[in-house]
Coordinates of C-alpha atoms and ligand atoms in Angstrom, one line a residue:
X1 CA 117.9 99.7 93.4
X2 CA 118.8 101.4 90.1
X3 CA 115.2 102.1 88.3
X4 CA 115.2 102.9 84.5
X5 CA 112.1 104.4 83.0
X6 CA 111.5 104.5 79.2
X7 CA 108.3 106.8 77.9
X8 CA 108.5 110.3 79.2
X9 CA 105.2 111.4 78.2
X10 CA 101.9 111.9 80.3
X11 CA 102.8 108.9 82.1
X12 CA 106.5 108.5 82.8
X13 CA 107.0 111.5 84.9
X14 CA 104.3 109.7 87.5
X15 CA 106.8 106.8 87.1
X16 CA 109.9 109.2 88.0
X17 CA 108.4 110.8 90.5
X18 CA 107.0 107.9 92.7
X19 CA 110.1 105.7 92.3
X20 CA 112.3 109.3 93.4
X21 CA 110.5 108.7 96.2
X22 CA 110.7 105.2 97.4
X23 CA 112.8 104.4 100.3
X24 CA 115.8 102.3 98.8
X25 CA 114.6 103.2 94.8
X26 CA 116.6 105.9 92.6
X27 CA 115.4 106.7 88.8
X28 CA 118.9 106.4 87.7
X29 CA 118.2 107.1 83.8
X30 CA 115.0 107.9 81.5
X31 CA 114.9 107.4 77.5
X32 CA 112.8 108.9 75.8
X33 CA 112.5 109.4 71.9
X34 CA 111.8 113.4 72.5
X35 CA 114.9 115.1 73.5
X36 CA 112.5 118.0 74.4
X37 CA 110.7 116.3 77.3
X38 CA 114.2 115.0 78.3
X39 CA 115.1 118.8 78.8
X40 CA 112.4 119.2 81.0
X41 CA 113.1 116.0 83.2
X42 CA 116.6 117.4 83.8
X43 CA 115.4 120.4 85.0
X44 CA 113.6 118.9 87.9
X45 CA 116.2 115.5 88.2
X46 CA 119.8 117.1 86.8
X47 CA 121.6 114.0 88.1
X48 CA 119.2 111.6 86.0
X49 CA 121.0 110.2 82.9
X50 CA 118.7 110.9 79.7
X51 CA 118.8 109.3 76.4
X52 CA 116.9 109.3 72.8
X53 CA 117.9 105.6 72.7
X54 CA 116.4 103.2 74.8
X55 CA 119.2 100.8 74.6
X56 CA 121.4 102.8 76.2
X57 CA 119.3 102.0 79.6
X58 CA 119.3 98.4 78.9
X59 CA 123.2 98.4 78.4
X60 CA 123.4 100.2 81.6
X61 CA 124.9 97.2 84.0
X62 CA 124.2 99.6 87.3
X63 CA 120.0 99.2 86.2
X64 CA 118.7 97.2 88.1
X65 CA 114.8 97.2 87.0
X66 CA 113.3 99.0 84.0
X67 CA 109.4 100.9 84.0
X68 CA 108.6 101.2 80.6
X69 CA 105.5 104.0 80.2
X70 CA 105.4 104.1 76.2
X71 CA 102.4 103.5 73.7
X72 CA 100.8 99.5 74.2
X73 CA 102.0 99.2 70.7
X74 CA 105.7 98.9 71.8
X75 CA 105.4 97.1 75.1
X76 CA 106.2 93.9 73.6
X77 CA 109.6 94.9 71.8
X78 CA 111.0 96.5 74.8
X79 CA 109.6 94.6 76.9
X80 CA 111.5 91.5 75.9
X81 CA 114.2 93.7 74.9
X82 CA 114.4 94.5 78.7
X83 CA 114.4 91.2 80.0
X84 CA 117.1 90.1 77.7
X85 CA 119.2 92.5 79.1
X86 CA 118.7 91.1 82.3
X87 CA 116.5 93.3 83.7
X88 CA 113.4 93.3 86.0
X89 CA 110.4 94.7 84.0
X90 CA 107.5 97.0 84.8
X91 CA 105.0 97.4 82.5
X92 CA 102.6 99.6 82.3
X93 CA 98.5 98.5 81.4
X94 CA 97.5 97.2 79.2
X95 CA 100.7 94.5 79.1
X96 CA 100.5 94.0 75.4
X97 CA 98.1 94.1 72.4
X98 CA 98.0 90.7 72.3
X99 CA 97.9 87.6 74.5
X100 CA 100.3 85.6 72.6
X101 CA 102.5 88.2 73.2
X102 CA 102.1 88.7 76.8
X103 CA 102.8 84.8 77.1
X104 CA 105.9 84.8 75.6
X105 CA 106.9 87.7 78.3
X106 CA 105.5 85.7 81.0
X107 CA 107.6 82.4 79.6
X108 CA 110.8 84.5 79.0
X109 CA 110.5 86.4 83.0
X110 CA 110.1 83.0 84.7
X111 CA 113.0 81.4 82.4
X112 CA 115.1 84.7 83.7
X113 CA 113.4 84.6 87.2
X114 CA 113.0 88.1 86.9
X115 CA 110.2 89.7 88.3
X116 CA 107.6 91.0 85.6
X117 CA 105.2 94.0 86.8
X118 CA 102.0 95.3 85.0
X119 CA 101.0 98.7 86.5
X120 CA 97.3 97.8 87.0
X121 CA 97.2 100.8 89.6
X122 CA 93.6 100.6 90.5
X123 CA 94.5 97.5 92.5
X124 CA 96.9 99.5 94.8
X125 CA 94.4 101.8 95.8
X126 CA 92.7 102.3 99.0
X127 CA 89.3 102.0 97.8
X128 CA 90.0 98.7 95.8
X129 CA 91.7 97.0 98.6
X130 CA 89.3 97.9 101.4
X131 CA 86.4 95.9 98.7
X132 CA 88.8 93.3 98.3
X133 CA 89.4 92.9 102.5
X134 CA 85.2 92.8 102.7
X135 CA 84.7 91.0 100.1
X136 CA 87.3 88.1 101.7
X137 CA 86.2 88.5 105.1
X138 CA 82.6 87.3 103.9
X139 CA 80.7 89.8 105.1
X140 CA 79.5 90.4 101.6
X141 CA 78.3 87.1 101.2
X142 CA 78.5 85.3 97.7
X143 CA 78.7 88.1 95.4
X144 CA 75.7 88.0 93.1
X145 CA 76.8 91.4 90.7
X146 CA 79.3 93.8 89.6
X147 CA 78.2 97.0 87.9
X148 CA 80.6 99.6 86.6
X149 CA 79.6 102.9 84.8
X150 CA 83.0 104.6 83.6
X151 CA 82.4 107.4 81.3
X152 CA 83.6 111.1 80.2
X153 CA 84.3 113.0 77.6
X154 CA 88.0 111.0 77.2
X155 CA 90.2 111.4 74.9
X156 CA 89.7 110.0 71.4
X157 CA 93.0 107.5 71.2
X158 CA 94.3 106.4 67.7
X159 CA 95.7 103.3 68.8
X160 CA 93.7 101.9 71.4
X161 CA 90.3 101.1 71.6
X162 CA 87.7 102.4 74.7
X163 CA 87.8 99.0 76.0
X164 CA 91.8 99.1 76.2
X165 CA 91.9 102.3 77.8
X166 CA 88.9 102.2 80.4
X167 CA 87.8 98.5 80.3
X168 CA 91.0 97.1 81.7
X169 CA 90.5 98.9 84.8
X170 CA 87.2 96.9 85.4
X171 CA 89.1 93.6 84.4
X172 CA 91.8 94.0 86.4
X173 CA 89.6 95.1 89.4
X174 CA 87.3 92.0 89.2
X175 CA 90.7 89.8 89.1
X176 CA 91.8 91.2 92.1
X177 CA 88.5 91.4 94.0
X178 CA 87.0 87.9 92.8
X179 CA 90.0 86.1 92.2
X180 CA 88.2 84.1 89.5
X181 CA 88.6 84.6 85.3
X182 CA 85.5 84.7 83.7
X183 CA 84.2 81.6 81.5
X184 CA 82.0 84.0 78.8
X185 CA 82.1 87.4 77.7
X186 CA 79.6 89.6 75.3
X187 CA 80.2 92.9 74.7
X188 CA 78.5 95.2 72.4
X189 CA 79.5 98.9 71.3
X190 CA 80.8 101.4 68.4
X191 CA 83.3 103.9 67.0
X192 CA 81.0 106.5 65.9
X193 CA 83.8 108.0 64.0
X194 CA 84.9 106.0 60.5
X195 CA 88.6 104.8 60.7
X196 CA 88.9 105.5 64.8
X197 CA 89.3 102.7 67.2
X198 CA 85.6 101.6 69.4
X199 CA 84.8 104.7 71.8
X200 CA 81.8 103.2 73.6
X201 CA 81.1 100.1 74.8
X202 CA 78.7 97.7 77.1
X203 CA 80.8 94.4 78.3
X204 CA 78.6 91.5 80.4
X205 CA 81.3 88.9 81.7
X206 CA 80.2 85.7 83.4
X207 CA 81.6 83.5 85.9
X208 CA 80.9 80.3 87.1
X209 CA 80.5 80.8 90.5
X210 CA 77.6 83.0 88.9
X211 CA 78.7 86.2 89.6
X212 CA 78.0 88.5 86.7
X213 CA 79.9 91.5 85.9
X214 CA 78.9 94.3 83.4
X215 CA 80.9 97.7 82.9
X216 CA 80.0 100.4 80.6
X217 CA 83.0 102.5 79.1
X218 CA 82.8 105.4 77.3
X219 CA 84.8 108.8 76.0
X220 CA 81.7 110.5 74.7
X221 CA 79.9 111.3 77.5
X222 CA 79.0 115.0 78.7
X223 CA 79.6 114.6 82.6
X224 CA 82.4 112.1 84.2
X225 CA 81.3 109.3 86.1
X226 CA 83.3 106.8 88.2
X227 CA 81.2 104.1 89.9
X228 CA 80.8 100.7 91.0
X229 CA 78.0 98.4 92.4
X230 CA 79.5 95.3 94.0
X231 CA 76.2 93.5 95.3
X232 CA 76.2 90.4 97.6
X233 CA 74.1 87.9 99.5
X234 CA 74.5 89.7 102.9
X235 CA 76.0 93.4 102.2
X236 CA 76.4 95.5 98.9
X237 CA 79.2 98.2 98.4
X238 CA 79.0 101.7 96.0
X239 CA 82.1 103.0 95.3
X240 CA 82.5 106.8 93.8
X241 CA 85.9 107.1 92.8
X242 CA 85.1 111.2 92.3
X243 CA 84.1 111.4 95.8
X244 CA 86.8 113.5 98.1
X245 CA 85.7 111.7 100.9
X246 CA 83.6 108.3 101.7
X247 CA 84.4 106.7 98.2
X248 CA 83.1 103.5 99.5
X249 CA 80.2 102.9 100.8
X250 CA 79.0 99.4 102.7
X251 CA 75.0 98.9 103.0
X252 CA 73.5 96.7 105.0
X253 CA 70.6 96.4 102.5
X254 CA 69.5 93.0 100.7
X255 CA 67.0 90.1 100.0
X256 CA 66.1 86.9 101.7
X257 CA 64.1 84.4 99.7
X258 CA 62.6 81.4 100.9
X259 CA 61.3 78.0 98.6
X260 CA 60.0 76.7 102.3
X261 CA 56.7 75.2 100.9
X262 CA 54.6 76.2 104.1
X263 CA 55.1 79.7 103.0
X264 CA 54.4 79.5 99.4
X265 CA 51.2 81.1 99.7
X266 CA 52.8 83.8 101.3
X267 CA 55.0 86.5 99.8
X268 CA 58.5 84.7 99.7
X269 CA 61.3 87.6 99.4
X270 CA 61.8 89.7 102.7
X271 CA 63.5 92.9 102.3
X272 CA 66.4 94.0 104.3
X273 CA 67.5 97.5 105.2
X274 CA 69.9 98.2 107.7
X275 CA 73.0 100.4 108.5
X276 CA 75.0 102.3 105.7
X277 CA 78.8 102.3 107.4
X278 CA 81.7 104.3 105.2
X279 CA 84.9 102.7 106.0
X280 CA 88.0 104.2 106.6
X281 CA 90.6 103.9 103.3
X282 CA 94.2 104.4 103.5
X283 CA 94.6 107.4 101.4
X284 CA 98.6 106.7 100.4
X285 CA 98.9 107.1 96.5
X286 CA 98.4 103.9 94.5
X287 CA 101.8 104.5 92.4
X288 CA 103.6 104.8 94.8
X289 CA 102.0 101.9 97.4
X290 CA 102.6 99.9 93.7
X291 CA 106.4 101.3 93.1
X292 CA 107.2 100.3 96.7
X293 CA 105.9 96.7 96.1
X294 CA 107.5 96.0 92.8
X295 CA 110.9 97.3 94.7
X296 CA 110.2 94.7 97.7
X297 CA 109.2 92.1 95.0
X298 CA 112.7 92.3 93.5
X299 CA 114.4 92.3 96.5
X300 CA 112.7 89.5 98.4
X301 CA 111.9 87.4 94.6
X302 CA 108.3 87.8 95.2
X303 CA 105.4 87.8 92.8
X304 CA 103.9 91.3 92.5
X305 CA 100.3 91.2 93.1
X306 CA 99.9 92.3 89.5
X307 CA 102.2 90.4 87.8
X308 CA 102.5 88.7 84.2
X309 CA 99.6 86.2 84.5
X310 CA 97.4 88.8 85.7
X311 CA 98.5 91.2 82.6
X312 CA 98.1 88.3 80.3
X313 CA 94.7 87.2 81.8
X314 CA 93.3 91.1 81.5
X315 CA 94.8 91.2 77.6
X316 CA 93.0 87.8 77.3
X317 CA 89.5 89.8 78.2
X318 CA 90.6 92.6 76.1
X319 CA 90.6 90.2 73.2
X320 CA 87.2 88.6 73.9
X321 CA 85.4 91.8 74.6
X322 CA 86.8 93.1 71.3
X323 CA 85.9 89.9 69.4
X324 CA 82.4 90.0 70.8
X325 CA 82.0 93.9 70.1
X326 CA 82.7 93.0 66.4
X327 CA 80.1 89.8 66.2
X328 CA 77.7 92.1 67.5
X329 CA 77.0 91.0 71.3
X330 CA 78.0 87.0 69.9
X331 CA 79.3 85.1 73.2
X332 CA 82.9 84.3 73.5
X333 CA 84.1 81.5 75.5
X334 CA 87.4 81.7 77.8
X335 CA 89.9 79.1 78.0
X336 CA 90.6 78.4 81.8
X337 CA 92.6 81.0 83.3
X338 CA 96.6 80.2 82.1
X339 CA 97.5 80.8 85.8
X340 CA 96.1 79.9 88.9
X341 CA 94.4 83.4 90.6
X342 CA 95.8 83.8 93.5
X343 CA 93.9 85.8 96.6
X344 CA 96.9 88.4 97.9
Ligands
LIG401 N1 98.5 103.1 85.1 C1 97.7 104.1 84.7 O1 96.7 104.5 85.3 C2 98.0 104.8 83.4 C3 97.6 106.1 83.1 C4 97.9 106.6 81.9 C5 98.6 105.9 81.0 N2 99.0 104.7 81.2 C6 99.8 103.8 80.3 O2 101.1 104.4 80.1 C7 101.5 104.1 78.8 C8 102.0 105.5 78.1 O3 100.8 106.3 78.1 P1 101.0 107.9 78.0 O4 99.6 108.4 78.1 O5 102.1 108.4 78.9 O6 101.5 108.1 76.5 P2 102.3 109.3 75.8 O7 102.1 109.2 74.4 O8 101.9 110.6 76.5 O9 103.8 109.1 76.2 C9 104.5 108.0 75.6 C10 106.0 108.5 75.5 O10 106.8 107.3 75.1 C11 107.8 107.8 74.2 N3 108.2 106.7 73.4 C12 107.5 106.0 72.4 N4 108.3 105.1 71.9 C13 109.5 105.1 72.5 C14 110.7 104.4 72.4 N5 110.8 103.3 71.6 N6 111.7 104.7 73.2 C15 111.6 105.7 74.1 N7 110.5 106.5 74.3 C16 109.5 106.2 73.5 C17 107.1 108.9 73.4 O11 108.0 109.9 72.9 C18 106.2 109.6 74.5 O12 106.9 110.7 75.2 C19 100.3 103.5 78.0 O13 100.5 102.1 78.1 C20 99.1 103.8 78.9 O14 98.1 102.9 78.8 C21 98.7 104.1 82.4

């Protein structure tokens, strides 16, 4: 499998690497508009073809599949650029700026039956997947709350908002874990600078199971904090994605509450507090558990398990959130999710 990867920046050479090292992957060519960081590319991967023009990997016939790591702002173009050319597509988060335009990549991929890939790498990793397994299993319970704190001193983007940048991560873990799109989102927050994009914000999304999910993002923040609450009827999990060792975290700690008449004139919530257990997480890198998958996607015409509709769906929240943020906190409503979520 022939891999071509456009956007050499901070990103792309994550890209390069992890796809150099999949088992029947090669990174055959890399565009990028900076001939400098090309340079540097061939010093570590001489026999990698380079270009300043990305066409020249889409009118390569031996590329196969095409990663493209470049600003949101030109996903789209190349995107659909790529999958005219026949091409699979990775994409990296978020998919697009905007929804309609994520659609039309989702409608032009399953016209071409190629396989369309948003890197939503939180969902390949160990931590995220070992929720996901207890969440499924039921030993949760129903799952009553999500709470996210996601903060640091980040760099200020031009383009891209604090929700696009640290948000989708929360959106596109809550997909995976919950497999359900939310029906309401508010969101509140600020640019404190005049002219830059949002760089805090507070985002409540509700579902109608009732599950309610909040996340707090944020690049102006003095210390960096990576956490989640996922709290259920039986079990609640942390998860500390700075710890080294025992990111995640499953107490056996909770409520019971009773509406039994006989004991109304007693006190009618029992406390729970049992066992704290820290299971054991596979520890592989998520890029490259995810380049693996979109390789076996291809080859086997699979869905990836972050594919279009998942993109589009997390662009769909970006949109809400943002639209909410500028009414001030006002409640947006979500259409029903475009595609059925499926639970991997
Ligand atoms: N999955 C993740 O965890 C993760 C992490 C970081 C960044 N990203 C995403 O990766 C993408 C790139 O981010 P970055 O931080 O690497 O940006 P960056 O600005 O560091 O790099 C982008 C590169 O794309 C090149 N480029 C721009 N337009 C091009 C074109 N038309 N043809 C060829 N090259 C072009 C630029 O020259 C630059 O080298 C963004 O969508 C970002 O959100 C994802």
């Amino acid at each position: 499998m022939n891999i071509g990867v456009i956007g050499y920046g901070y990103w792309g050479p994550n890209l390069v690497r992890n796809f150099s090292e999949t088992a029947s992957g090669t990174v055959a060519a890399v565009a990028d508009l900076d001939s400098k960081k090309l340079a540097q590319l061939n010093k570590r991967y001489p026999a990698v073809r380079t270009s300043t023009d990305f066409q020249d990997v889409l009118r390569d016939p031996a590329i196969d599949a095409v990663a493209i790591a470049t600003p949101v702002s030109t996903h789209f173009e190349l995107g659909m650029a790529a999958l005219k050319a026949g091409k699979h597509v990775w994409l990296e988060k978020p998919m697009t700026e905007t929804s309609l335009q994520a659609r039309k990549l989702v409608d032009e991929a399953r016209r071409r039956e190629k396989v369309l890939f948003v890197d939503h790498t939180f969902v390949y990793t160990g931590a995220v997947r070992k929720m996901a397994e207890i969440i499924r299993s039921g030993d949760l319970g129903r799952v009553y709350y999500y709470d996210s704190v996601r903060v640091n001193l980040g760099l200020f983007q031009r383009d891209v908002s604090v929700i696009s940048d640290l948000a989708v991560h929360d959106f596109s873990i809550l997909d995976f874990l919950l497999g359900e799109h939310p029906t309401a989102v508010s969101a509140s927050g600020t640019n404190h600078f005049p002219g830059t994009p949002e760089n805090l914000a507070y985002i409540t999304l509700f579902y109608k199971s009732g599950t309610i999910a909040h996340t707090n993002v944020s690049w102006l923040a003095p210390v960096k904090v990576r956490q989640i609450l996922v709290g259920g009827s039986k079990k609640m999990i942390t998860y500390d994605d700075l710890q080294v060792s025992e990111k995640v975290k499953v107490y056996d700690k909770g409520i019971s509450f009773t509406d039994d008449p006989k004991q109304i004139q007693e006190m009618r919530v029992g406390y729970r507090t049992g066992d704290m257990w820290a299971p054991k997480l596979d520890g592989a890198e998520a890029l490259s558990i995810a380049c693996e998958h979109f390789i076996e996607c291809i080859e086997k015409r699979q869905r990836p398990q972050t594919d279009g509709e998942l993109g589009l769906r997390v662009v769909e929240l970006i949109e809400a959130a943002t639209s909410s943020m500028r009414g001030r906190g006002e409640t947006v409503y979500l259409q029903p999710a475009l595609a059925q979520v499926k639970i991997a």
